[in-house]
CSV table of C-alpha atoms in Angstrom, one decimal:
chain,number,residue,atom,x,y,z
A,143,UNK,CA,19.8,27.3,-11.3
A,144,UNK,CA,20.3,23.6,-11.1
A,145,UNK,CA,17.1,21.9,-12.3
A,146,UNK,CA,17.7,18.8,-10.0
A,147,UNK,CA,17.4,20.9,-7.1
A,148,UNK,CA,14.3,22.6,-8.0
A,149,UNK,CA,13.0,19.3,-8.5
A,150,UNK,CA,14.2,18.0,-5.2
A,151,UNK,CA,12.5,20.9,-3.9
A,152,UNK,CA,9.3,20.6,-5.6
A,153,UNK,CA,9.2,16.9,-4.3
A,154,UNK,CA,9.8,17.9,-0.6
A,155,UNK,CA,7.3,20.7,-1.2
A,156,UNK,CA,4.6,17.7,-2.2
A,157,UNK,CA,5.7,15.3,0.6
A,158,UNK,CA,5.2,18.3,2.9
A,159,UNK,CA,1.7,19.3,1.4
A,160,UNK,CA,-1.9,19.2,3.3
A,161,UNK,CA,-2.9,16.6,0.5
A,162,UNK,CA,0.1,14.0,1.4
A,163,UNK,CA,-0.6,14.5,5.2
A,164,UNK,CA,-4.4,13.7,4.6
A,165,UNK,CA,-3.4,10.6,2.8
A,166,UNK,CA,-1.1,9.6,5.3
A,167,UNK,CA,-3.8,10.2,8.1
A,168,UNK,CA,-6.3,8.4,6.2
A,169,UNK,CA,-4.2,5.4,5.6
A,170,UNK,CA,-3.4,5.3,9.3
A,171,UNK,CA,-6.9,4.9,10.1
A,172,UNK,CA,-7.9,2.5,7.4
A,173,UNK,CA,-4.6,0.4,8.6
A,174,UNK,CA,-6.6,0.2,11.8
A,175,UNK,CA,-9.5,-1.4,10.0
A,176,UNK,CA,-8.7,-4.8,8.9
A,177,UNK,CA,-12.0,-5.2,6.9
A,178,UNK,CA,-11.7,-1.8,5.4
A,179,UNK,CA,-8.0,-2.5,4.6
A,180,UNK,CA,-8.6,-5.9,3.0
A,181,UNK,CA,-11.5,-4.3,0.5
A,182,UNK,CA,-9.5,-1.3,-0.3
A,183,UNK,CA,-6.3,-3.8,-1.1
A,184,UNK,CA,-8.6,-5.8,-3.1
A,185,UNK,CA,-9.9,-2.8,-5.2
A,186,UNK,CA,-6.5,-1.7,-5.6
A,187,UNK,CA,-5.1,-4.8,-6.9
A,188,UNK,CA,-8.2,-5.3,-9.3
A,189,UNK,CA,-7.8,-1.6,-10.7
A,190,UNK,CA,-4.2,-2.0,-11.1
A,191,UNK,CA,-4.9,-5.2,-13.2
A,192,UNK,CA,-7.5,-3.6,-15.2
A,193,UNK,CA,-5.0,-0.7,-16.1
A,194,UNK,CA,-2.4,-3.2,-16.9
A,195,UNK,CA,-4.9,-4.9,-19.4
A,196,UNK,CA,-5.9,-1.4,-21.0
A,197,UNK,CA,-2.4,-0.4,-21.3
A,198,UNK,CA,-1.6,-3.3,-23.7
A,199,UNK,CA,-4.9,-2.6,-25.4
A,200,UNK,CA,-7.3,-5.4,-24.0
A,201,UNK,CA,-10.2,-2.9,-23.1
A,202,UNK,CA,-12.8,-4.5,-20.5
A,203,UNK,CA,-16.1,-5.2,-21.1
A,204,UNK,CA,-18.6,-2.1,-20.2
A,205,UNK,CA,-20.1,-4.6,-17.5
A,206,UNK,CA,-16.6,-4.9,-16.0
A,207,UNK,CA,-16.2,-1.2,-15.9
A,208,UNK,CA,-19.5,-0.8,-14.0
A,209,UNK,CA,-18.7,-3.4,-11.4
A,210,UNK,CA,-15.5,-1.5,-10.4
A,211,UNK,CA,-17.4,2.0,-10.5
A,212,UNK,CA,-20.0,0.5,-8.0
A,213,UNK,CA,-17.3,-1.2,-6.0
A,214,UNK,CA,-15.9,2.1,-5.8
A,215,UNK,CA,-19.0,4.1,-4.7
A,216,UNK,CA,-19.5,1.1,-2.0
A,217,UNK,CA,-16.0,1.6,-0.8
A,218,UNK,CA,-16.4,5.3,-0.6
A,219,UNK,CA,-19.4,4.8,2.2
A,220,UNK,CA,-16.5,4.0,4.2
A,221,UNK,CA,-15.4,7.6,5.8
A,222,UNK,CA,-12.1,6.7,6.1
A,223,UNK,CA,-11.6,5.5,2.5
A,224,UNK,CA,-13.6,8.2,1.0
A,225,UNK,CA,-11.2,10.5,2.7
A,226,UNK,CA,-8.2,8.8,1.1
A,227,UNK,CA,-10.0,8.9,-2.3
A,228,UNK,CA,-10.7,12.5,-2.0
A,229,UNK,CA,-7.2,13.6,-0.9
A,230,UNK,CA,-5.6,11.3,-3.3
A,231,UNK,CA,-7.9,13.4,-6.1
A,232,UNK,CA,-6.6,16.5,-4.7
A,233,UNK,CA,-2.9,15.5,-4.9
A,234,UNK,CA,-3.8,14.1,-8.5
A,235,UNK,CA,-5.1,17.5,-9.7
A,236,UNK,CA,-1.9,19.3,-8.2
A,237,UNK,CA,0.5,16.6,-10.2
A,238,UNK,CA,-1.5,17.4,-13.3
A,239,UNK,CA,-1.3,21.1,-13.0
A,240,UNK,CA,2.5,21.1,-12.4
A,241,UNK,CA,3.1,19.0,-15.5
A,242,UNK,CA,0.9,21.4,-17.2
A,243,UNK,CA,3.1,24.2,-16.1
A,244,UNK,CA,6.1,22.4,-17.2
A,245,UNK,CA,4.8,21.4,-20.6
A,246,UNK,CA,3.5,24.8,-21.3
A,247,UNK,CA,6.9,26.1,-20.3
A,248,UNK,CA,8.3,24.4,-23.5
A,249,UNK,CA,5.6,24.7,-26.0
A,250,UNK,CA,7.8,27.3,-27.8
A,251,UNK,CA,10.5,24.8,-28.7
A,252,UNK,CA,7.6,23.2,-31.0
A,253,UNK,CA,6.0,26.1,-32.4
A,254,UNK,CA,3.5,26.6,-30.0
A,255,UNK,CA,3.1,30.0,-28.0
A,256,UNK,CA,5.2,31.0,-24.9
A,257,UNK,CA,2.9,31.4,-22.1
């Protein structure tokens, strides 16, 4: 068994998944809505900047986090953006589950129980 072949199989399965198809579909609709697209791009840019700051230990003020949460709520009023966020969340759950399956399979190496 070649692990890299299995990884490529998994990558193809993810690419072909309903969640990724939903993301692509939602993005196509958003790309045809210039105002929604601009709002989403601006939000993503600020979200990435915030995450980068947090990774360097620069924790944002609670007011700043609250502002981002409110903006997320406003963006979610756009049905296409909400559809995108929901599909991204479902894909994230799948990726977290796959990561847990892989991690759990190696726990015996470090004294954990083998599932």
